[in-house]
CSV table of C-alpha atoms in Angstrom, one decimal:
chain,number,residue,atom,x,y,z
A,1,UNK,CA,0.0,0.0,0.0
A,2,UNK,CA,1.4,3.3,-1.1
A,3,UNK,CA,0.7,6.2,1.3
A,4,UNK,CA,1.2,9.7,-0.1
A,5,UNK,CA,0.4,13.1,1.5
A,6,UNK,CA,-0.1,16.1,-0.7
A,7,UNK,CA,0.1,19.5,1.0
A,8,UNK,CA,-0.3,23.1,-0.2
A,9,UNK,CA,-1.7,26.5,0.5
A,10,UNK,CA,-5.5,26.8,0.4
A,11,UNK,CA,-6.8,27.8,-3.0
A,12,UNK,CA,-3.7,26.7,-4.9
A,13,UNK,CA,-5.4,23.8,-6.7
A,14,UNK,CA,-4.2,21.1,-4.4
A,15,UNK,CA,-7.6,19.3,-4.1
A,16,UNK,CA,-8.1,19.5,-7.8
A,17,UNK,CA,-4.7,18.0,-8.4
A,18,UNK,CA,-5.2,15.2,-5.8
A,19,UNK,CA,-8.7,14.2,-7.1
A,20,UNK,CA,-7.4,14.1,-10.7
A,21,UNK,CA,-4.4,12.1,-9.7
A,22,UNK,CA,-6.7,9.7,-7.8
A,23,UNK,CA,-8.9,9.4,-10.9
A,24,UNK,CA,-5.9,8.8,-13.0
A,25,UNK,CA,-4.6,6.0,-10.7
A,26,UNK,CA,-8.1,4.4,-10.6
A,27,UNK,CA,-8.1,4.4,-14.4
A,28,UNK,CA,-4.9,2.3,-14.2
A,29,UNK,CA,-6.8,-0.4,-12.2
A,30,UNK,CA,-5.7,0.6,-8.8
A,31,UNK,CA,-7.9,0.8,-5.7
A,32,UNK,CA,-7.5,4.4,-4.4
A,33,UNK,CA,-8.6,5.9,-1.1
A,34,UNK,CA,-8.6,9.7,-1.0
A,35,UNK,CA,-8.8,11.3,2.4
A,36,UNK,CA,-9.6,15.0,2.6
A,37,UNK,CA,-8.0,16.7,5.6
A,38,UNK,CA,-9.5,20.1,5.4
A,39,UNK,CA,-12.4,21.6,7.4
A,40,UNK,CA,-14.0,22.8,4.1
A,41,UNK,CA,-14.5,19.1,3.2
A,42,UNK,CA,-14.2,19.8,-0.5
A,43,UNK,CA,-11.3,17.5,-1.4
A,44,UNK,CA,-13.5,14.8,-3.1
A,45,UNK,CA,-16.2,16.9,-4.7
A,46,UNK,CA,-15.0,16.4,-8.2
A,47,UNK,CA,-15.2,12.7,-7.6
A,48,UNK,CA,-18.8,12.8,-6.4
A,49,UNK,CA,-20.5,14.9,-9.0
A,50,UNK,CA,-20.0,18.1,-7.0
A,51,UNK,CA,-22.1,16.8,-4.2
A,52,UNK,CA,-20.6,17.1,-0.7
A,53,UNK,CA,-20.3,13.8,1.2
A,54,UNK,CA,-20.9,13.3,5.0
A,55,UNK,CA,-17.8,14.1,6.9
A,56,UNK,CA,-16.4,11.9,9.7
A,57,UNK,CA,-16.9,14.6,12.3
A,58,UNK,CA,-20.4,15.5,11.2
A,59,UNK,CA,-21.4,11.9,11.2
A,60,UNK,CA,-20.0,11.3,14.7
A,61,UNK,CA,-21.7,14.5,16.0
A,62,UNK,CA,-25.1,13.4,14.6
A,63,UNK,CA,-25.0,9.7,15.3
A,64,UNK,CA,-22.5,9.4,18.2
A,65,UNK,CA,-20.8,6.6,16.3
A,66,UNK,CA,-20.3,5.4,12.7
A,67,UNK,CA,-19.8,2.4,10.5
A,68,UNK,CA,-17.5,2.4,7.4
A,69,UNK,CA,-20.5,2.7,5.1
A,70,UNK,CA,-21.3,6.0,6.8
A,71,UNK,CA,-17.9,7.5,6.2
A,72,UNK,CA,-16.6,6.0,2.9
A,73,UNK,CA,-18.3,6.9,-0.4
A,74,UNK,CA,-17.4,5.4,-3.7
A,75,UNK,CA,-16.8,8.1,-6.2
A,76,UNK,CA,-16.2,8.3,-10.0
A,77,UNK,CA,-13.9,5.5,-11.3
A,78,UNK,CA,-14.3,3.7,-8.0
A,79,UNK,CA,-12.2,6.1,-5.9
A,80,UNK,CA,-13.0,5.6,-2.2
A,81,UNK,CA,-13.7,9.1,-0.7
A,82,UNK,CA,-13.4,10.2,2.9
A,83,UNK,CA,-13.7,13.8,4.3
A,84,UNK,CA,-12.5,14.3,7.8
A,85,UNK,CA,-14.4,17.6,8.2
A,86,UNK,CA,-13.9,20.0,11.0
A,87,UNK,CA,-15.4,21.4,14.2
A,88,UNK,CA,-18.4,23.7,14.4
A,89,UNK,CA,-17.2,27.1,13.2
A,90,UNK,CA,-15.7,29.1,16.0
A,91,UNK,CA,-15.6,26.1,18.3
A,92,UNK,CA,-12.7,23.5,18.6
A,93,UNK,CA,-9.6,22.8,16.6
A,94,UNK,CA,-9.6,21.8,13.0
A,95,UNK,CA,-6.4,19.9,13.4
A,96,UNK,CA,-7.9,17.8,16.2
A,97,UNK,CA,-10.7,16.9,13.7
A,98,UNK,CA,-8.1,15.2,11.5
A,99,UNK,CA,-6.8,13.2,14.4
A,100,UNK,CA,-10.3,12.1,15.4
A,101,UNK,CA,-11.1,11.1,11.8
A,102,UNK,CA,-7.9,9.1,11.4
A,103,UNK,CA,-8.5,7.3,14.7
A,104,UNK,CA,-12.0,6.4,13.7
A,105,UNK,CA,-10.9,4.9,10.4
A,106,UNK,CA,-8.3,2.8,12.2
A,107,UNK,CA,-10.8,1.7,14.8
A,108,UNK,CA,-13.1,0.5,11.9
A,109,UNK,CA,-10.2,-1.2,10.2
A,110,UNK,CA,-10.8,0.8,7.0
A,111,UNK,CA,-7.5,0.0,5.4
A,112,UNK,CA,-8.0,-3.8,6.0
A,113,UNK,CA,-11.6,-3.7,4.8
A,114,UNK,CA,-10.9,-1.8,1.5
A,115,UNK,CA,-7.2,-2.9,1.0
A,116,UNK,CA,-6.3,0.2,-1.1
A,117,UNK,CA,-3.3,0.1,-3.4
A,118,UNK,CA,-2.8,3.8,-2.8
A,119,UNK,CA,-3.9,6.2,0.0
A,120,UNK,CA,-3.8,9.9,-0.9
A,121,UNK,CA,-4.0,12.4,1.9
A,122,UNK,CA,-5.1,15.9,0.8
A,123,UNK,CA,-3.9,18.2,3.5
A,124,UNK,CA,-4.3,22.0,4.0
A,125,UNK,CA,-0.9,23.5,4.4
A,126,UNK,CA,-1.5,27.1,5.5
A,127,UNK,CA,-0.8,26.0,9.0
A,128,UNK,CA,1.3,23.0,9.9
A,129,UNK,CA,0.0,22.5,13.5
A,130,UNK,CA,-0.1,19.1,15.2
A,131,UNK,CA,-3.3,17.9,13.6
A,132,UNK,CA,-2.5,18.9,10.1
A,133,UNK,CA,0.9,17.3,10.6
A,134,UNK,CA,-0.8,14.0,11.5
A,135,UNK,CA,-0.3,12.4,8.1
A,136,UNK,CA,3.4,13.0,8.4
A,137,UNK,CA,4.2,12.3,12.0
A,138,UNK,CA,1.5,9.7,12.7
A,139,UNK,CA,3.0,7.1,10.3
A,140,UNK,CA,0.1,7.4,7.9
A,141,UNK,CA,2.1,8.8,4.9
A,142,UNK,CA,5.4,7.7,3.6
A,143,UNK,CA,5.9,10.3,0.9
A,144,UNK,CA,5.0,14.0,0.9
A,145,UNK,CA,4.6,16.4,-2.1
A,146,UNK,CA,3.8,20.1,-2.0
A,147,UNK,CA,1.6,21.8,-4.6
A,148,UNK,CA,2.6,25.4,-5.3
A,149,UNK,CA,2.4,28.1,-8.0
A,150,UNK,CA,4.8,31.0,-8.4
A,151,UNK,CA,2.7,33.3,-6.2
A,152,UNK,CA,4.5,34.6,-3.2
A,153,UNK,CA,2.1,33.3,-0.5
A,154,UNK,CA,2.0,29.9,-2.1
A,155,UNK,CA,5.8,29.7,-2.2
A,156,UNK,CA,5.9,31.0,1.4
A,157,UNK,CA,3.5,28.2,2.5
A,158,UNK,CA,5.5,25.6,0.6
A,159,UNK,CA,8.7,26.7,2.4
A,160,UNK,CA,7.1,26.4,5.8
A,161,UNK,CA,5.6,23.0,4.9
A,162,UNK,CA,8.9,21.8,3.6
A,163,UNK,CA,10.7,22.8,6.8
A,164,UNK,CA,8.2,20.9,8.9
A,165,UNK,CA,8.4,17.8,6.8
A,166,UNK,CA,12.1,17.7,6.8
A,167,UNK,CA,12.1,18.1,10.6
A,168,UNK,CA,9.9,15.1,10.9
A,169,UNK,CA,11.9,13.2,8.3
A,170,UNK,CA,14.9,13.4,10.5
A,171,UNK,CA,13.0,11.4,13.0
A,172,UNK,CA,12.1,8.6,10.6
A,173,UNK,CA,8.7,9.9,9.5
A,174,UNK,CA,7.5,10.7,5.9
A,175,UNK,CA,10.0,12.2,3.5
A,176,UNK,CA,9.6,15.2,1.2
A,177,UNK,CA,9.8,14.1,-2.4
A,178,UNK,CA,9.4,17.5,-4.2
A,179,UNK,CA,7.1,20.2,-5.5
A,180,UNK,CA,4.3,19.9,-7.9
A,181,UNK,CA,4.2,23.2,-9.9
A,182,UNK,CA,0.6,24.1,-10.6
A,183,UNK,CA,1.0,27.0,-13.0
A,184,UNK,CA,-1.0,30.3,-12.7
A,185,UNK,CA,0.8,31.9,-15.7
A,186,UNK,CA,2.2,34.8,-13.8
A,187,UNK,CA,5.4,36.5,-15.1
A,188,UNK,CA,8.6,34.6,-14.5
A,189,UNK,CA,6.7,31.9,-12.6
A,190,UNK,CA,8.8,28.9,-13.6
A,191,UNK,CA,12.0,30.6,-12.5
A,192,UNK,CA,10.4,31.6,-9.2
A,193,UNK,CA,9.3,28.0,-8.4
A,194,UNK,CA,12.7,26.6,-9.5
A,195,UNK,CA,14.5,29.1,-7.3
A,196,UNK,CA,12.3,28.2,-4.3
A,197,UNK,CA,12.9,24.5,-4.8
A,198,UNK,CA,16.6,25.1,-4.8
A,199,UNK,CA,16.4,27.1,-1.5
A,200,UNK,CA,14.5,24.3,0.3
A,201,UNK,CA,16.7,21.7,-1.4
A,202,UNK,CA,14.1,19.7,-3.2
A,203,UNK,CA,13.0,19.1,-6.8
A,204,UNK,CA,10.2,20.3,-9.0
A,205,UNK,CA,8.9,16.9,-10.0
A,206,UNK,CA,6.2,18.0,-12.4
A,207,UNK,CA,4.8,21.1,-14.1
A,208,UNK,CA,1.0,21.2,-14.5
A,209,UNK,CA,0.1,23.8,-17.1
A,210,UNK,CA,-2.9,26.1,-16.8
A,211,UNK,CA,-5.7,24.7,-18.9
A,212,UNK,CA,-9.3,25.8,-19.2
A,213,UNK,CA,-10.4,22.1,-19.2
A,214,UNK,CA,-9.8,22.1,-15.4
A,215,UNK,CA,-12.4,24.8,-14.7
A,216,UNK,CA,-14.8,23.3,-17.3
A,217,UNK,CA,-14.6,19.9,-15.6
A,218,UNK,CA,-15.1,21.4,-12.1
A,219,UNK,CA,-18.2,23.2,-13.3
A,220,UNK,CA,-19.6,19.8,-14.2
A,221,UNK,CA,-18.6,18.4,-10.8
A,222,UNK,CA,-16.1,16.1,-12.4
A,223,UNK,CA,-12.3,15.6,-12.7
A,224,UNK,CA,-10.7,16.3,-16.0
A,225,UNK,CA,-9.9,12.6,-16.2
A,226,UNK,CA,-13.6,11.7,-16.1
A,227,UNK,CA,-14.9,14.7,-18.1
A,228,UNK,CA,-12.2,14.9,-20.8
A,229,UNK,CA,-10.4,11.5,-20.9
A,230,UNK,CA,-8.7,12.2,-24.3
A,231,UNK,CA,-7.5,15.7,-23.3
A,232,UNK,CA,-3.8,16.7,-23.0
A,233,UNK,CA,-4.5,17.7,-19.3
A,234,UNK,CA,-5.7,14.1,-18.6
A,235,UNK,CA,-2.4,12.9,-19.9
A,236,UNK,CA,-0.6,15.3,-17.6
A,237,UNK,CA,-2.4,14.0,-14.6
A,238,UNK,CA,-1.7,10.4,-15.6
A,239,UNK,CA,2.0,11.2,-16.0
A,240,UNK,CA,2.0,12.9,-12.6
A,241,UNK,CA,0.3,9.8,-11.1
A,242,UNK,CA,2.9,7.5,-12.5
A,243,UNK,CA,5.7,9.8,-11.0
A,244,UNK,CA,4.1,9.7,-7.6
A,245,UNK,CA,3.8,5.9,-7.8
A,246,UNK,CA,7.5,5.7,-8.8
A,247,UNK,CA,8.5,8.0,-5.9
A,248,UNK,CA,6.5,5.8,-3.4
A,249,UNK,CA,8.4,2.8,-4.7
A,250,UNK,CA,11.7,4.5,-3.9
A,251,UNK,CA,12.4,6.2,-7.2
A,252,UNK,CA,13.2,9.8,-7.7
A,253,UNK,CA,10.6,12.0,-9.4
A,254,UNK,CA,11.9,14.0,-12.4
């Protein structure tokens, strides 16, 4: 079982990237479990027709307990979708919500029940507090990638995330494998991302171009892989998926 965490600043296209990679992996015949670790609970929406699914925390609040069928929804292409959710706005800690969700999935033997080939953790990276660092330090993920554009705040967040991951890596936890460059087409963007990667001593493993097919697919509540399977953007997501699988097997992304 490959366990991959993908971090990035909110609004950078991280969830779009993760859901398309999940769809690409599923199209290769793999069983994929995608776990959204964001209080907004929107990681898997493009796999479920744009319809929000019940979150782990909302289900526990309403029912007091839960079964796997309450928490895991099969999305497009057979991708298994989970959203951790968050606390009631203004009350509680979002990071703690991730911990609670993970503990519940373990209690219900989710990994044994579904036996996924790949687990993708989609993690908000604006703040790397204890809960949001759970996929790294809790032994859940083996590999970490960071989605970034050339925008200053995105690169700033990527730098903070990288420092956190490397700190945990020294203790034997998940290792940083590189940056996924999700282009916004700002001036000099490629050079900015390349320079940032050099400063944090990691690689830019893939460049996802800006393509209107992404927004068109999202308007349909779908991934590009589902909506436009013959598109060049689908090929990009499939290529990225293969690189992530190679990295999880111990190879170096290029």
